[in-house]
Short mmCIF file of C-alpha atoms in Angstrom, two decimals:
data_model
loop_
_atom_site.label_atom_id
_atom_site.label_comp_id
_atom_site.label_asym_id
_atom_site.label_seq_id
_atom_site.Cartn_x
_atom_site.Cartn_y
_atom_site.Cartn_z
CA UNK A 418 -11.52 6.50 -14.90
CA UNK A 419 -10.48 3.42 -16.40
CA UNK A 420 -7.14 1.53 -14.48
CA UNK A 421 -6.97 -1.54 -17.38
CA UNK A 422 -4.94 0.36 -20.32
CA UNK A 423 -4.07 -2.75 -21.79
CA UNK A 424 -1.69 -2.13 -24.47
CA UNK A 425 1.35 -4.43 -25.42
CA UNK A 426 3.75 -4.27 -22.24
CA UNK A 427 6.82 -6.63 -20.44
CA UNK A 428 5.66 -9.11 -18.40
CA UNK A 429 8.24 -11.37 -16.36
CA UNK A 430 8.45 -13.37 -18.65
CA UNK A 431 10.34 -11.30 -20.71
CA UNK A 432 12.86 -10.64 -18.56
CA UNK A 433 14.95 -13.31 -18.67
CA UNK A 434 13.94 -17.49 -19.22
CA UNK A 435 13.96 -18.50 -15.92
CA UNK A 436 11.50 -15.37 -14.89
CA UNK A 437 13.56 -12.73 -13.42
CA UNK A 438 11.98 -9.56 -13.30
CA UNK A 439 13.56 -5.91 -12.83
CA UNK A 440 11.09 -4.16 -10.72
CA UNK A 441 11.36 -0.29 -9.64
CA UNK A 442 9.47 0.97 -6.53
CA UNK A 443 8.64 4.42 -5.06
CA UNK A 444 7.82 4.33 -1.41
CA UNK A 445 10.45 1.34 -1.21
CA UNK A 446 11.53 3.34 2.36
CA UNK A 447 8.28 3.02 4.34
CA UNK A 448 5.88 0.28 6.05
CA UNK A 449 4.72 -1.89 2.98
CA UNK A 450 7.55 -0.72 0.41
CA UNK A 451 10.74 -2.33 2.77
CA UNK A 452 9.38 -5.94 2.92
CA UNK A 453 8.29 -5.66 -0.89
CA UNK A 454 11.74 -4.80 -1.27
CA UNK A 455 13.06 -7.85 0.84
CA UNK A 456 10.29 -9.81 -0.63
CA UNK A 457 11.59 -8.98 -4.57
CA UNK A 458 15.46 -9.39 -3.59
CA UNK A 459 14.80 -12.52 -1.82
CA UNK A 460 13.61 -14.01 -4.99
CA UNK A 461 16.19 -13.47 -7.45
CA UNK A 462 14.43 -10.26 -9.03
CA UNK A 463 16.07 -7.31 -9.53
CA UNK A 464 15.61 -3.63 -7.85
CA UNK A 465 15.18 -0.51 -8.59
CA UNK A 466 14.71 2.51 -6.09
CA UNK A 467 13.27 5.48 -6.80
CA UNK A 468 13.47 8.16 -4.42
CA UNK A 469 13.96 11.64 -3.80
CA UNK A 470 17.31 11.46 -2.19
CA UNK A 471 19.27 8.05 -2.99
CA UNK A 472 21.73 8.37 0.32
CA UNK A 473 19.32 8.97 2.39
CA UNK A 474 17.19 5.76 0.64
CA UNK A 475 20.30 3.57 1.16
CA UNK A 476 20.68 4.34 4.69
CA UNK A 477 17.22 3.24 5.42
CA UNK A 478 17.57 0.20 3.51
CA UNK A 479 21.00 -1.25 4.32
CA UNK A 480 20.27 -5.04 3.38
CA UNK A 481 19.00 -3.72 -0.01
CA UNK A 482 21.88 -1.85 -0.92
CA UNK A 483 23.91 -4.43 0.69
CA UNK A 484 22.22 -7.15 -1.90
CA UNK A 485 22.59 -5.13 -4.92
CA UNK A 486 19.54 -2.83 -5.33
CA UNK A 487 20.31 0.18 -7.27
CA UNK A 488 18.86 3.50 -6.04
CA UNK A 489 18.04 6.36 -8.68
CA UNK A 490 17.05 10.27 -7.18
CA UNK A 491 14.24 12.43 -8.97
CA UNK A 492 16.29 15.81 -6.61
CA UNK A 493 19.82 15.29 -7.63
CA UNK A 494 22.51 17.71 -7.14
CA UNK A 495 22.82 18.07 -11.09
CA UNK A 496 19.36 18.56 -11.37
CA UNK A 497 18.71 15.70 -13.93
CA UNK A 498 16.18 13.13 -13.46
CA UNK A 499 17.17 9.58 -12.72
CA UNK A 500 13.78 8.37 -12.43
CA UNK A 501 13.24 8.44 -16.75
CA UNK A 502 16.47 5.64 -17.05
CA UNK A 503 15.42 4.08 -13.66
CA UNK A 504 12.45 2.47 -15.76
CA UNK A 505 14.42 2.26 -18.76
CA UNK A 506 14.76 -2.06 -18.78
CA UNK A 507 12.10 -2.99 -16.41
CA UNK A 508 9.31 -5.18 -16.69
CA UNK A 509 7.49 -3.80 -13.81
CA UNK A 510 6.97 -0.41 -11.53
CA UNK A 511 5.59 -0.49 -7.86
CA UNK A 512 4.32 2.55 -7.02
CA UNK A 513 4.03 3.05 -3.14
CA UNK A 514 4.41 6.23 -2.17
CA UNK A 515 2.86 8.34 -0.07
CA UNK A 516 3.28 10.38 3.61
CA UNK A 517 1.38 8.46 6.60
CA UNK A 518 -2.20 8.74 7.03
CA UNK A 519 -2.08 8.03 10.88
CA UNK A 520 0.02 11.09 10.73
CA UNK A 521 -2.01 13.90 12.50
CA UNK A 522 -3.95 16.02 10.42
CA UNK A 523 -3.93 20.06 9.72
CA UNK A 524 -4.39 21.82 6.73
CA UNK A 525 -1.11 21.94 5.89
CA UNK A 526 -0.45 18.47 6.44
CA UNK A 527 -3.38 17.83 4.09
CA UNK A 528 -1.77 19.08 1.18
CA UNK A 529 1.53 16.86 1.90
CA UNK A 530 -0.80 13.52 1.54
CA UNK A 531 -1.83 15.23 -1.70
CA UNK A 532 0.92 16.13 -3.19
CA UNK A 533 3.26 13.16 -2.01
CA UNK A 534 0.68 10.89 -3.98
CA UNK A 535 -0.56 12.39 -6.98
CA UNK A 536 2.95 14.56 -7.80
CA UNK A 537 4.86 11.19 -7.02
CA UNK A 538 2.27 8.72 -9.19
CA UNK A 539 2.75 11.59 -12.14
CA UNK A 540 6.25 11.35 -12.47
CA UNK A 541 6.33 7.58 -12.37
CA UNK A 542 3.54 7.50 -14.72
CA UNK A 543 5.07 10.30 -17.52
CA UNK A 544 8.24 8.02 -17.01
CA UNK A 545 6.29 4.99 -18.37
CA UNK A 546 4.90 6.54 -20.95
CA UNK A 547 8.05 8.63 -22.55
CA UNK A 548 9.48 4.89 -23.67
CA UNK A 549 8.87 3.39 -26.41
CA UNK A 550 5.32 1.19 -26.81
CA UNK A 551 7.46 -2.28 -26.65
CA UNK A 552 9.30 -1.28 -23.66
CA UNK A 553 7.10 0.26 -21.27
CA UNK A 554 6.66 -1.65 -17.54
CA UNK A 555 3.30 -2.72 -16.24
CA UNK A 556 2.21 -0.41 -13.50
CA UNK A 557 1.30 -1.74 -9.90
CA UNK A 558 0.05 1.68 -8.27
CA UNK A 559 -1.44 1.84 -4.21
CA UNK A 560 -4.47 3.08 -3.60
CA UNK A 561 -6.59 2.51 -0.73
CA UNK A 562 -10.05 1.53 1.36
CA UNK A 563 -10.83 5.19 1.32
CA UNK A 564 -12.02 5.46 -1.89
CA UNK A 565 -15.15 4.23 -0.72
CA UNK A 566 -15.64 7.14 2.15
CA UNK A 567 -16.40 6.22 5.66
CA UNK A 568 -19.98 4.11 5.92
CA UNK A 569 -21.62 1.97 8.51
CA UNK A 570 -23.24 -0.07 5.59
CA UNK A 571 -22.65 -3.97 6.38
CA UNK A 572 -22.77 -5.09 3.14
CA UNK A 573 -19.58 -4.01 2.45
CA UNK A 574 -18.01 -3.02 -0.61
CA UNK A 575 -17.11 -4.93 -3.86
CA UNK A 576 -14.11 -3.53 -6.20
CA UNK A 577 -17.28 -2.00 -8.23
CA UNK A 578 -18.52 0.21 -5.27
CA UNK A 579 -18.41 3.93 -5.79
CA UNK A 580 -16.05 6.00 -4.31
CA UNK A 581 -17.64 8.23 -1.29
CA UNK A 582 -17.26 12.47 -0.95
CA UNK A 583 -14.77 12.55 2.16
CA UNK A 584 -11.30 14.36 1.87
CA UNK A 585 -9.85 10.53 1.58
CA UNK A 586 -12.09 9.32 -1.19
CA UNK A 587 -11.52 12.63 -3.03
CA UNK A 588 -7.76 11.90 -2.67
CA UNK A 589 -7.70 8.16 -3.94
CA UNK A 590 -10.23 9.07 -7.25
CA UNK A 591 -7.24 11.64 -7.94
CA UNK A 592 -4.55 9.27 -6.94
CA UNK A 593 -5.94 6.60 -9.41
CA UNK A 594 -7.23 9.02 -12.12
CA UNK A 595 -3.39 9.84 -12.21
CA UNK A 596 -2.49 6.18 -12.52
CA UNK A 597 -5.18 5.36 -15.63
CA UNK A 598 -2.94 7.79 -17.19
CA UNK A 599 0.25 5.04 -17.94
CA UNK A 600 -0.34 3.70 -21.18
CA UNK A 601 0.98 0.22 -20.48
CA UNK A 602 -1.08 -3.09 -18.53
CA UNK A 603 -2.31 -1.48 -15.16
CA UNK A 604 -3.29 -2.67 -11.39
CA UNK A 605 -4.80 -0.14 -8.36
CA UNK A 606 -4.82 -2.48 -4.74
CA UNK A 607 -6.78 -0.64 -2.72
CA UNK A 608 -5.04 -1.14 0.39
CA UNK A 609 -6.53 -1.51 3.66
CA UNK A 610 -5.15 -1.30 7.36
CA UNK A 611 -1.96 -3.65 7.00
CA UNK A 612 -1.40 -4.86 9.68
CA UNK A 613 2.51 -5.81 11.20
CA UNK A 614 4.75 -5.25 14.29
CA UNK A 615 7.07 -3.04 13.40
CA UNK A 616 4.87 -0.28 11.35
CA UNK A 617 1.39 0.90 10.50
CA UNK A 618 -1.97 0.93 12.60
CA UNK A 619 -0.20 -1.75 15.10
CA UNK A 620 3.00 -0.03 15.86
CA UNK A 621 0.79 2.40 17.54
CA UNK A 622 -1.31 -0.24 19.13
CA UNK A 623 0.94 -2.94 20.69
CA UNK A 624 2.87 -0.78 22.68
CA UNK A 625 -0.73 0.46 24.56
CA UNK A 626 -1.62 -3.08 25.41
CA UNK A 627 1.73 -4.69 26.05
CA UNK A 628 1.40 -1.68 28.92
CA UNK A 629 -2.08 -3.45 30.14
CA UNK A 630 -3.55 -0.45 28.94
CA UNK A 631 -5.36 -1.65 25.62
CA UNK A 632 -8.53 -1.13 24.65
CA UNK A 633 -10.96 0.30 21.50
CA UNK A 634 -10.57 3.47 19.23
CA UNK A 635 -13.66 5.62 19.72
CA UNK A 636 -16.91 3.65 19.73
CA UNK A 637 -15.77 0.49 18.31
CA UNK A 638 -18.67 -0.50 16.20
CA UNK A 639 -16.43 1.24 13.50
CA UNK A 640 -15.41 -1.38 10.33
CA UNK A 641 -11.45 -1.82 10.19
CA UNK A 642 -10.68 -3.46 6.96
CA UNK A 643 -7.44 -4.89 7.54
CA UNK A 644 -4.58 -7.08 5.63
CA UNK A 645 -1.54 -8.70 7.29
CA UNK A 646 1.52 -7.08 5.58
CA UNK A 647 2.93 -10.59 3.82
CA UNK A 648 -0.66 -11.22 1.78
CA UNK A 649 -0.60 -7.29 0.47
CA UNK A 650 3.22 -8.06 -0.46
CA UNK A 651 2.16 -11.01 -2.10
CA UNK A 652 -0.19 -9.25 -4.18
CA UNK A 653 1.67 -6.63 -4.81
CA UNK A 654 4.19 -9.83 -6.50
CA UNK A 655 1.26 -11.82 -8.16
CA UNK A 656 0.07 -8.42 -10.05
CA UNK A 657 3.46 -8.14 -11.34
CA UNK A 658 4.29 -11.68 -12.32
CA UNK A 659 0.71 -11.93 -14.39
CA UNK A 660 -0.05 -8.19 -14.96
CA UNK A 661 -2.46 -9.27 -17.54
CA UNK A 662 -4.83 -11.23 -15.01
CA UNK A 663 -4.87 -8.50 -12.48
CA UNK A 664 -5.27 -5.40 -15.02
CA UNK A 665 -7.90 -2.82 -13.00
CA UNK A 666 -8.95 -2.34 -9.58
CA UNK A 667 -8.29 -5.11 -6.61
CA UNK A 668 -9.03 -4.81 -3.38
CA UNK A 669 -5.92 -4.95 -0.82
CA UNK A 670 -7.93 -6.42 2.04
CA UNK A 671 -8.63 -9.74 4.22
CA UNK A 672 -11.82 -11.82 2.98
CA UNK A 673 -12.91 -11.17 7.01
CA UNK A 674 -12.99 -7.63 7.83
CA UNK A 675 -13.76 -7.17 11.60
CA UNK A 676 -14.54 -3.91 13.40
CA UNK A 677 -12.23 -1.70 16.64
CA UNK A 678 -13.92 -4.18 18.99
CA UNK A 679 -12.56 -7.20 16.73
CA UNK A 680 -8.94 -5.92 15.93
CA UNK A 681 -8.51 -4.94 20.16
CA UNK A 682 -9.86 -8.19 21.27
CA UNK A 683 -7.89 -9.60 18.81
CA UNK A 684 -4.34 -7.79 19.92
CA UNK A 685 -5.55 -8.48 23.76
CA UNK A 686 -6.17 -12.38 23.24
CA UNK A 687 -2.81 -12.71 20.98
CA UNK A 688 -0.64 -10.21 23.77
CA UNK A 689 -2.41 -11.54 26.87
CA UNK A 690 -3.48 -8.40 28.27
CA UNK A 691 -6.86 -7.01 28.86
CA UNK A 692 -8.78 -5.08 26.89
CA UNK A 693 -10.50 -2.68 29.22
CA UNK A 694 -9.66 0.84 28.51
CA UNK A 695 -11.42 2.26 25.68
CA UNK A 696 -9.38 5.74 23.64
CA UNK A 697 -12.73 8.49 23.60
CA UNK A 698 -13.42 9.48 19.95
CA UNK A 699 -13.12 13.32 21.39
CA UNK A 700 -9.26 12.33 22.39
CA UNK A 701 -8.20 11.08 19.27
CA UNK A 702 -9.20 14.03 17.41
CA UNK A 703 -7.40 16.07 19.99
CA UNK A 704 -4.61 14.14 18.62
CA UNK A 705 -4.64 13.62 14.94
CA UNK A 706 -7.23 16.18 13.98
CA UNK A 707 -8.69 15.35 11.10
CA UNK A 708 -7.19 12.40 10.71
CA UNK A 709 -8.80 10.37 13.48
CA UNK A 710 -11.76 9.75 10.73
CA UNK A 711 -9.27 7.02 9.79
CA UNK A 712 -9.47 5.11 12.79
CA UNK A 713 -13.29 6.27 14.19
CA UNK A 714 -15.12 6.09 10.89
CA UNK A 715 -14.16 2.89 9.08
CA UNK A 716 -15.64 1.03 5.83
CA UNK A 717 -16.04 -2.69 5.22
CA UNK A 718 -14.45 -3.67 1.98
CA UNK A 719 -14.42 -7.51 0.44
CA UNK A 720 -11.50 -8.68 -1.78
CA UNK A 721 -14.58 -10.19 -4.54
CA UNK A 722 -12.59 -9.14 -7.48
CA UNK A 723 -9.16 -10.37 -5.61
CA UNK A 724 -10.51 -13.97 -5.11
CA UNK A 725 -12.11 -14.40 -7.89
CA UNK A 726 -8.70 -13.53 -9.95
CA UNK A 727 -7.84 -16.86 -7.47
CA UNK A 728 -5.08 -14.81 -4.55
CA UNK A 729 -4.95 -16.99 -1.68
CA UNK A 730 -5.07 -15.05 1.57
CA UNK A 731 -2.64 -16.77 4.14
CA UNK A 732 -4.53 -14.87 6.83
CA UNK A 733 -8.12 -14.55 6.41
CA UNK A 734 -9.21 -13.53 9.98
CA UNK A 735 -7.63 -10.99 12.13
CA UNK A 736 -6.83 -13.57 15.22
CA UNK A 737 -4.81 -15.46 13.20
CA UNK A 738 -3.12 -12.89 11.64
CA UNK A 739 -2.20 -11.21 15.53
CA UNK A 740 -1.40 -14.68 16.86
CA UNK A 741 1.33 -14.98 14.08
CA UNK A 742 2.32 -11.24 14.28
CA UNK A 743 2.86 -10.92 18.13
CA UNK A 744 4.84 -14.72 17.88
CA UNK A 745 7.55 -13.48 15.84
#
C-alpha cells in the first residue's frame, strides 16, 4: 500500500508566521512519545494528547501538563470522543502508539500488540479524514524494522525492501496499510531499536552490566538495527516541519547498524565493565516467549531513503551513541 497520499494539507507553516505548529500525539506516555513531547514543548509548538484516559496521561507527564499541553480521552466517562476535536486545528498528528515489544510474548499478549496498533492508528486516521480537505493534519505514523522479517542477509535493507512473513512483519504491513488510509500528506519511520537510559532495549541492558554481569543476547551474530532516541525525535520533528519532503516510507535507523556482539561491547566499553557472560538463546525464550525473536533474530536496515531526503544523524555508530548515553 501506498504511505504518500499527497493531497492539499497544513504544513507549519500555516500555523502561525513565525512557524508554530499544533501537533497531537498518541503514545505521547511511553519511551519515544515523552521526549517528542519535551522535544515539541521545548520549541514553542503546541500539544495535543491523545489518550485513552487523560488523568492518568497527565500524571505520567507532569512537565507537559505543567507547560500547557492539553490532553483529550477517546474512553471518557460521557462516552463522547475527544480525539475528532483533538485534531480539529492542527497542522500535524504523531502517531506512536503501541504496547512494548520486549514485553513477553503469549497468545494473548499477541493480540494486545495488534490491536493497540492498528485499532489506535484507525481512530487517528478516521479522525483525519472526517475534516474538511483544507484542514486535515499531515500524518507522522511509527512503524518499525520488522517489516522486513528477521534475516541474516548483510546487505541490508533499503526503504524499498519487501516486508518478510514473521508475526512482526505481518503486524507492521497492517499497521501501515491502516496509515495509507489518511487522506492528507503522509510519513511511516520504520523505527529501529532506540536506544536511551531510561527506556527501551537499554533499560533492560544497563542494569546487567553495571552489575559486571553483561554480556550478548543469544548467539550474537544477530543484526541490531539501532537509533539513539534524540535522532528518531528529530525525525519524527523534520517529517512534520516539511511533510511534503518526507511523504512515504523512511527508515528510523542509524547509517551503522552493528550486531549483539557490537551493541554489548559497546555498553561494556562505555560502562567499564566486562563483557563476559553471554544470555543462552534457550533462556530468553523461557522468558519472553515468542518475543525473544526480537532480540535473537535481528535484520540490518540502512536509512538510504532518510539520507538522501538530507537528515543528519548526530549519532551514526553505536559507541558514540553509548558513550553519550551512559555520560548523562
Amino acid at each position: 500500500a501506498s504511505t504518500s497520499h499527497v493531497v492539499r494539507a497544513a504544513t507549519a507553516d500555516d500555523a502561525t508566521d513565525d512557524g508554530k505548529m499544533v501537533v497531537a500525539v498518541t503514545g505521547a506516555t511511553g519511551f519515544v512519545g515523552k521526549a517528542l513531547v519535551e522535544r515539541l514543548l521545548a520549541d514553542g509548538h503546541e500539544v495535543r494528547v491523545l489518550t485513552r484516559n487523560a488523568i492518568s496521561a497527565r500524571l505520567a507527564l507532569p512537565n507537559a501538563a505543567l507547560n500547557g499541553a492539553k490532553f483529550y480521552s477517546w474512553d471518557t466517562m460521557k462516552g463522547k470522543i475527544e480525539w475528532y476535536e483533538a485534531v480539529r486545528g492542527c497542522t500535524g498528528v504523531v502517531n506512536l502508539a503501541g504496547a512494548p515489544i520486549s514485553s513477553p510474548w503469549n497468545a494473548e499478549y499477541k493480540k494486545t500488540l495488534v490491536k493497540s496498533r492498528i485499532v489506535t492508528t484507525k481512530r487517528v486516521v478516521d479522525a483525519i479524514n472526517a475534516l474538511p480537505v483544507d484542514e486535515r493534519p499531515t500524518l507522522v505514523s511509527s512503524s518499525a524494522v520488522g517489516f522486513y522479517g528477521t534475516s541474516k542477509a548483510a546487505a541490508g535493507f533499503s526503504e524499498k525492501g519487501k516486508p518478510g512473513k514473521d508475526f512482526l512483519a505481518k503486524l507492521c504491513v497492517d499497521w501501515e496499510k491502516e496509515a495509507a488510509r489518511c487522506e492528507s500528506t503522509t510519513t511511516v519511520v520504520r523505527t529501529g531499536v532506540v536506544l536511551e537510559k531510561n527506556g527501551g532495549a537499554l533499560a533492560k541492558i544497563l542494569p546487567v552490566f553495571q552489575l559486571y554481569g553483561g554480556g550478548p543476547l543469544g548467539s550474537g551474530k544477530q543484526f541490531v538495527s539501532w537509533i539513539h532516541r534524540d535522532d528518531l525525535v528529530e525525525l519524527f520533528v523534520r517529517a512534520l516541519v516539511e511533510p511534503k519532503k518526507y511523504a512515504g516510507v523512511v527508515n528510523g535507523t542509524a547509517p551503522v547498524p552493528t550486531t549483539m556482539d557490537g551493541l554489548c561491547e559497546a555498553v561494556a566499553a562505555a560502562t567499564d565493565r566486562p563483557n563476559w557472560l553471554p544470555v543462552p538463546g534457550l533462556a530468553l525464550k523461557v522468558l519472553l516467549g515468542e518475543g525473544a525473536t526480537v532480540v535473537l533474530d535481528g535484520q540490518k536496515v540502512l536509512p538510504t531513503r532518510t539520507q538522501e531526503l538530507g537528515f543528519e544523524f548526530k549519532y551514526e555508530k553505536v559507541e558514540e551513541a553509548l558513550e553519550a548515553i551512559v555520560a548523562k
